[in-house]
Amino acid sequence: MHASRGTQKRSAGLGLALLSAFAFGGSGVAAKPLIEAGLDPLHVVWLRVAGAAVIMLPIAWRHRNLVRERPALLAGFGLFAVAGVQACYFAAISRIPVGVALLVEYLAPALVLGWVRFVQRRPVTRAAALGVVLAVGGLACVVEVWAGLGFDALGLLLALGAACCQVGYFVLSDHGGQEGKGDDSRRVEPPHPLGVIAYGLIVGALVLTVVARPWGMDWSLLGGTAGMNGNEVPAWLLLGWIVLIATVLAYATGVVSVRMLSPQVAGVVACLEAVIATVLAWVLLGEHLSAPQLIGGFTVLAGAFIAQSAAPKPPSGPVAAGGGAAAAATEGELSAGRASH
């Protein structure tokens, strides 16, 4: 009886993790036509974050105690996981293919393990080091270094900036997401992941409002159409997908999937996001990758998978991990609601 329930729970969790990866993977494919139609990348990011923040307001109100208890975590999530990652990613896809931008971002596991080894001076396993080597080697194939970087250098730097913003959030999570003690020595539970996501979106929206200045946006573009590989699609429909599916649904299903599985398992499934994004960009946007780039892409994902699975585990406290879905054991529920797209 218990085994059957466990199997059903795991199957449901895997289904939700796949749904989350698909939802996140479609964000760039929906955003790029809007950018090519004339919207500034920062304006698209602001529309996405602000729209999702409005939808998540009831959840933010329910967990309003987080403002007092975890202000640093909320600020870090909003600045790095929301505003930083998404602004850099959307700016990157305005210059380079969606799949390439996302694969560059998957250097985050390698960067996190580098932080663990050289800054925190904690040991890393040989398997984790192998994952880093594979990720870097695969990335060299994706960007075609033998051809002198076949893509826009600024676009690649922006994608790398998105990876660095992920690392910033992962490091913050490593310090701020564990259990602690209150003033009366009672144990304080880790913050509810949906509450952190809601406030992260609010903080991100406020930051992006200052940076993007949406009052200067050409709002009439949202009433028009955007081209997707020769087909015209209503701009409002693409925006609705980005806000409702690629943000709200993606975060929610990601969080629930971790609770039904584990941060590590959900993190591995989330690596499929890059595959999904590449395939969708190929089919819907006509962005074709060469054979060496595809091989390099799968190598990057293999490296991310190994780095994710072989992350070092300290005697106590959270686990420093990479990948798109799990930054730490106690913070896995936050990171599984992917901190980027």
Coordinates of C-alpha atoms in Angstrom, one line a residue:
M1 CA 0.0 0.0 0.0
H2 CA 2.7 2.5 1.0
A3 CA 4.9 1.4 -1.9
S4 CA 2.1 2.0 -4.3
R5 CA 1.4 5.5 -2.9
G6 CA 5.1 6.2 -3.1
T7 CA 5.3 5.2 -6.7
Q8 CA 2.2 7.3 -7.5
K9 CA 3.7 10.3 -5.7
R10 CA 7.0 9.9 -7.6
S11 CA 5.3 9.6 -10.9
A12 CA 3.2 12.7 -10.2
G13 CA 6.3 14.5 -9.1
L14 CA 8.2 13.6 -12.3
G15 CA 5.2 14.7 -14.4
L16 CA 5.2 18.1 -12.6
A17 CA 8.9 18.5 -12.9
L18 CA 8.7 17.8 -16.7
L19 CA 5.8 20.3 -16.9
S20 CA 7.9 22.9 -15.1
A21 CA 10.9 22.3 -17.4
F22 CA 8.6 22.6 -20.5
A23 CA 7.0 25.8 -19.2
F24 CA 10.4 27.4 -18.4
G25 CA 11.9 26.2 -21.7
G26 CA 9.2 28.1 -23.6
S27 CA 9.9 31.5 -22.1
G28 CA 12.7 32.5 -24.5
V29 CA 10.8 31.2 -27.6
A30 CA 7.9 33.4 -26.7
A31 CA 9.9 36.4 -25.7
K32 CA 12.2 36.6 -28.7
P33 CA 9.4 37.4 -31.2
L34 CA 8.3 40.3 -29.0
I35 CA 11.8 41.6 -28.9
E36 CA 12.2 41.4 -32.6
A37 CA 8.8 43.1 -33.0
G38 CA 10.3 46.2 -31.4
L39 CA 10.0 45.7 -27.6
D40 CA 13.1 46.4 -25.6
P41 CA 14.4 43.2 -23.8
L42 CA 14.2 45.0 -20.5
H43 CA 10.6 45.9 -21.2
V44 CA 9.7 42.3 -21.9
V45 CA 11.4 41.2 -18.7
W46 CA 9.5 43.9 -16.8
L47 CA 6.1 42.8 -18.3
R48 CA 6.9 39.2 -17.3
V49 CA 8.0 39.9 -13.8
A50 CA 5.4 42.6 -13.0
G51 CA 2.5 40.5 -14.4
A52 CA 3.6 37.5 -12.4
A53 CA 4.1 39.6 -9.3
V54 CA 0.5 40.9 -9.5
I55 CA -0.8 37.3 -9.8
M56 CA 1.3 36.2 -6.8
L57 CA 0.2 39.1 -4.5
P58 CA -2.3 36.9 -2.5
I59 CA 0.5 34.4 -1.8
A60 CA 2.8 37.3 -0.8
W61 CA 0.1 38.6 1.7
R62 CA -0.3 35.1 3.2
H63 CA 3.5 34.9 3.9
R64 CA 4.0 38.6 4.8
N65 CA 5.9 37.5 7.9
L66 CA 8.9 36.8 5.5
V67 CA 9.4 40.5 5.1
R68 CA 10.4 40.7 8.8
E69 CA 12.1 37.3 9.1
R70 CA 14.1 37.0 5.9
P71 CA 14.6 40.4 4.2
A72 CA 18.1 39.6 2.9
L73 CA 16.9 36.3 1.3
L74 CA 13.9 38.1 -0.4
A75 CA 16.1 40.9 -1.6
G76 CA 18.7 38.5 -3.0
F77 CA 16.1 36.4 -4.7
G78 CA 14.5 39.4 -6.3
L79 CA 17.9 40.9 -7.4
F80 CA 19.7 37.8 -8.6
A81 CA 17.2 35.0 -9.4
V82 CA 14.5 37.3 -10.9
A83 CA 15.8 40.7 -12.1
G84 CA 19.4 39.7 -12.8
V85 CA 19.0 36.3 -14.4
Q86 CA 16.0 37.2 -16.5
A87 CA 17.3 40.6 -17.7
C88 CA 20.6 39.1 -18.8
Y89 CA 18.9 36.1 -20.4
F90 CA 16.4 38.1 -22.4
A91 CA 19.1 40.6 -23.5
A92 CA 21.2 37.6 -24.5
I93 CA 18.5 36.0 -26.7
S94 CA 18.1 39.3 -28.5
R95 CA 21.6 38.8 -29.9
I96 CA 22.2 35.0 -29.9
P97 CA 20.0 31.8 -30.4
V98 CA 17.8 30.8 -27.5
G99 CA 19.4 27.4 -27.1
V100 CA 22.9 28.8 -27.1
A101 CA 22.0 31.4 -24.4
L102 CA 20.5 28.7 -22.2
L103 CA 23.4 26.3 -22.6
V104 CA 25.9 29.0 -21.7
E105 CA 23.7 29.6 -18.6
Y106 CA 24.2 26.0 -17.6
L107 CA 27.8 26.8 -16.7
A108 CA 26.2 27.8 -13.3
P109 CA 26.8 24.3 -11.8
A110 CA 30.5 24.6 -12.6
L111 CA 30.7 28.2 -11.3
V112 CA 29.0 27.1 -8.0
L113 CA 31.4 24.3 -7.5
G114 CA 34.3 26.7 -8.2
W115 CA 32.9 28.9 -5.5
V116 CA 32.7 25.9 -3.1
R117 CA 36.3 24.8 -3.8
F118 CA 38.2 28.0 -4.1
V119 CA 36.3 30.5 -2.0
Q120 CA 34.7 28.3 0.7
R121 CA 37.6 25.9 0.5
R122 CA 35.4 22.9 0.8
P123 CA 36.4 19.7 -1.0
V124 CA 34.7 18.6 -4.2
T125 CA 34.5 15.1 -5.5
R126 CA 36.3 13.9 -8.6
A127 CA 32.9 13.3 -10.3
A128 CA 32.0 16.9 -9.6
A129 CA 35.3 18.1 -11.1
L130 CA 34.6 15.9 -14.2
G131 CA 31.2 17.5 -14.5
V132 CA 32.9 20.9 -14.6
V133 CA 35.3 19.8 -17.3
L134 CA 32.5 18.3 -19.4
A135 CA 30.4 21.5 -19.0
V136 CA 33.2 23.8 -20.1
G137 CA 34.3 21.5 -22.9
G138 CA 30.8 21.2 -24.2
L139 CA 30.4 25.0 -24.0
A140 CA 33.4 25.4 -26.2
C141 CA 31.6 23.3 -28.9
V142 CA 28.4 25.2 -28.5
V143 CA 30.0 28.6 -29.1
E144 CA 32.4 27.2 -31.7
V145 CA 35.6 28.5 -30.3
W146 CA 37.6 27.1 -33.2
A147 CA 35.8 29.6 -35.4
G148 CA 36.7 32.5 -33.2
L149 CA 33.4 32.5 -31.4
G150 CA 30.6 32.1 -34.0
F151 CA 28.2 34.2 -32.0
D152 CA 27.9 37.8 -30.9
A153 CA 30.4 38.3 -28.1
L154 CA 28.2 40.7 -26.1
G155 CA 25.3 38.2 -26.3
L156 CA 27.6 35.4 -24.9
L157 CA 28.7 37.7 -22.1
L158 CA 25.1 38.5 -21.2
A159 CA 24.3 34.8 -21.1
L160 CA 27.3 34.3 -18.8
G161 CA 26.0 37.1 -16.7
A162 CA 22.8 35.2 -16.3
A163 CA 24.8 32.2 -15.1
C164 CA 26.7 34.4 -12.6
C165 CA 23.4 35.8 -11.3
Q166 CA 22.3 32.2 -10.6
V167 CA 25.5 31.6 -8.7
G168 CA 24.9 34.7 -6.6
Y169 CA 21.4 33.4 -5.7
F170 CA 22.7 29.9 -5.0
V171 CA 25.4 31.3 -2.7
L172 CA 22.9 33.5 -0.9
S173 CA 20.6 30.4 -0.5
D174 CA 23.5 28.5 1.0
H175 CA 23.7 31.1 3.8
G176 CA 20.1 32.2 4.2
G177 CA 17.9 29.2 3.5
Q178 CA 18.7 26.9 6.4
E179 CA 17.0 26.5 9.7
G180 CA 17.9 28.8 12.5
K181 CA 16.9 29.9 16.0
G182 CA 14.6 32.7 16.9
D183 CA 15.0 35.2 19.7
D184 CA 13.4 32.8 22.2
S185 CA 15.8 29.9 21.1
R186 CA 13.0 28.1 19.3
R187 CA 13.8 26.5 15.9
V188 CA 12.8 28.7 12.9
E189 CA 11.7 26.7 9.9
P190 CA 13.1 27.5 6.4
P191 CA 10.9 30.0 4.6
H192 CA 8.0 28.8 2.5
P193 CA 9.3 28.6 -1.1
L194 CA 6.2 30.0 -2.7
G195 CA 6.3 33.0 -0.3
V196 CA 10.0 33.6 -1.3
I197 CA 9.1 33.3 -5.0
A198 CA 6.2 35.8 -4.6
Y199 CA 8.3 38.4 -2.8
G200 CA 11.2 37.8 -5.2
L201 CA 8.9 38.7 -8.1
I202 CA 7.7 41.8 -6.3
V203 CA 11.3 42.9 -5.5
G204 CA 12.4 42.1 -9.0
A205 CA 9.5 44.1 -10.4
L206 CA 10.4 47.1 -8.3
V207 CA 14.0 46.9 -9.4
L208 CA 13.2 46.4 -13.0
T209 CA 10.7 49.4 -12.9
V210 CA 13.6 51.7 -12.1
V211 CA 15.9 50.1 -14.6
A212 CA 13.5 49.5 -17.5
R213 CA 11.4 52.6 -17.2
P214 CA 8.3 51.0 -18.7
W215 CA 6.5 54.4 -19.0
G216 CA 8.7 54.9 -22.1
M217 CA 7.6 51.6 -23.7
D218 CA 5.6 51.5 -26.9
W219 CA 2.5 49.9 -25.5
S220 CA 0.8 49.8 -28.9
L221 CA 3.1 46.9 -29.9
L222 CA 1.2 44.6 -27.5
G223 CA -1.9 45.1 -29.6
G224 CA -0.1 44.0 -32.8
T225 CA 1.5 40.8 -33.9
A226 CA 5.0 39.2 -33.7
G227 CA 6.6 37.0 -36.3
M228 CA 7.5 33.4 -35.4
N229 CA 9.4 31.8 -38.3
G230 CA 7.1 33.4 -40.9
N231 CA 3.9 33.1 -38.9
E232 CA 2.2 36.1 -37.2
V233 CA 1.1 35.5 -33.6
P234 CA -0.8 38.1 -31.4
A235 CA 1.7 39.8 -29.1
W236 CA -0.7 39.6 -26.2
L237 CA -0.9 35.8 -26.6
L238 CA 2.9 35.5 -26.4
L239 CA 3.0 37.8 -23.3
G240 CA 0.2 35.8 -21.7
W241 CA 2.3 32.6 -22.2
I242 CA 5.3 34.2 -20.7
V243 CA 3.5 35.5 -17.6
L244 CA 1.0 32.7 -16.9
I245 CA 2.8 29.6 -18.2
A246 CA 6.6 30.4 -18.3
T247 CA 6.5 32.1 -14.9
V248 CA 3.6 31.4 -12.6
L249 CA 2.9 27.8 -13.6
A250 CA 6.6 27.0 -14.1
Y251 CA 7.5 28.2 -10.6
A252 CA 4.5 26.6 -8.9
T253 CA 5.0 23.1 -10.6
G254 CA 8.7 23.3 -9.9
V255 CA 8.2 23.8 -6.2
V256 CA 5.5 21.1 -5.9
S257 CA 7.7 18.6 -7.8
V258 CA 10.6 19.0 -5.4
R259 CA 8.3 18.3 -2.5
M260 CA 7.1 15.1 -4.2
L261 CA 10.6 14.1 -5.3
S262 CA 13.8 15.7 -4.0
P263 CA 15.9 18.7 -4.9
Q264 CA 18.5 16.5 -6.7
V265 CA 16.0 14.5 -8.7
A266 CA 14.0 17.6 -9.7
G267 CA 17.3 19.4 -10.5
V268 CA 18.2 16.6 -12.9
V269 CA 14.8 16.7 -14.6
A270 CA 15.1 20.5 -14.9
C271 CA 18.2 20.0 -17.1
L272 CA 15.7 19.1 -19.8
E273 CA 14.8 22.7 -19.9
A274 CA 17.8 23.4 -22.2
V275 CA 16.8 20.6 -24.5
I276 CA 13.2 21.7 -24.6
A277 CA 14.2 25.3 -25.3
T278 CA 16.5 24.3 -28.1
V279 CA 13.9 22.1 -29.8
L280 CA 11.2 24.7 -29.5
A281 CA 13.5 27.4 -30.9
W282 CA 14.4 25.0 -33.8
V283 CA 10.7 24.3 -34.6
L284 CA 9.1 27.6 -33.9
L285 CA 11.9 30.1 -34.6
G286 CA 13.9 28.2 -37.2
E287 CA 17.1 28.5 -35.1
H288 CA 19.1 25.5 -36.2
L289 CA 22.3 24.3 -34.4
S290 CA 25.1 22.5 -36.1
A291 CA 26.0 18.9 -35.3
P292 CA 29.1 20.0 -33.2
Q293 CA 26.9 22.4 -31.3
L294 CA 24.3 19.7 -30.5
I295 CA 27.0 17.4 -29.3
G296 CA 28.5 20.2 -27.2
G297 CA 25.0 21.0 -25.8
F298 CA 24.4 17.4 -24.7
T299 CA 28.0 17.5 -23.2
V300 CA 27.1 20.7 -21.2
L301 CA 24.0 19.0 -19.9
A302 CA 25.9 15.8 -19.0
G303 CA 28.4 18.0 -17.1
A304 CA 25.6 19.8 -15.3
F305 CA 23.9 16.5 -14.5
I306 CA 27.2 15.1 -12.9
A307 CA 28.0 18.4 -11.1
Q308 CA 24.4 18.4 -9.8
S309 CA 24.5 14.8 -8.6
A310 CA 28.0 14.9 -7.1
A311 CA 27.7 18.2 -5.2
P312 CA 29.6 18.1 -1.9
K313 CA 27.6 17.6 1.2
P314 CA 28.9 19.2 4.4
P315 CA 28.3 17.7 7.8
S316 CA 25.5 20.2 8.4
G317 CA 23.7 23.0 6.6
P318 CA 22.6 23.1 3.0
V319 CA 24.1 21.4 0.0
A320 CA 26.0 23.6 -2.5
A321 CA 24.7 22.3 -5.8
G322 CA 24.4 23.5 -9.3
G323 CA 21.9 23.1 -12.1
G324 CA 18.8 24.9 -12.9
A325 CA 16.7 23.4 -10.1
A326 CA 18.5 22.9 -6.9
A327 CA 21.0 25.1 -5.1
A328 CA 20.8 23.5 -1.7
A329 CA 19.0 20.7 0.1
T330 CA 17.0 23.0 2.3
E331 CA 16.6 25.6 -0.5
G332 CA 15.8 23.0 -3.2
E333 CA 12.2 24.0 -3.2
L334 CA 13.1 27.5 -4.1
S335 CA 15.6 26.6 -6.8
A336 CA 13.5 24.0 -8.3
G337 CA 11.0 26.7 -9.2
R338 CA 13.9 27.6 -11.5
A339 CA 15.7 30.8 -10.7
S340 CA 15.8 32.1 -14.2
H341 CA 13.5 31.6 -17.1

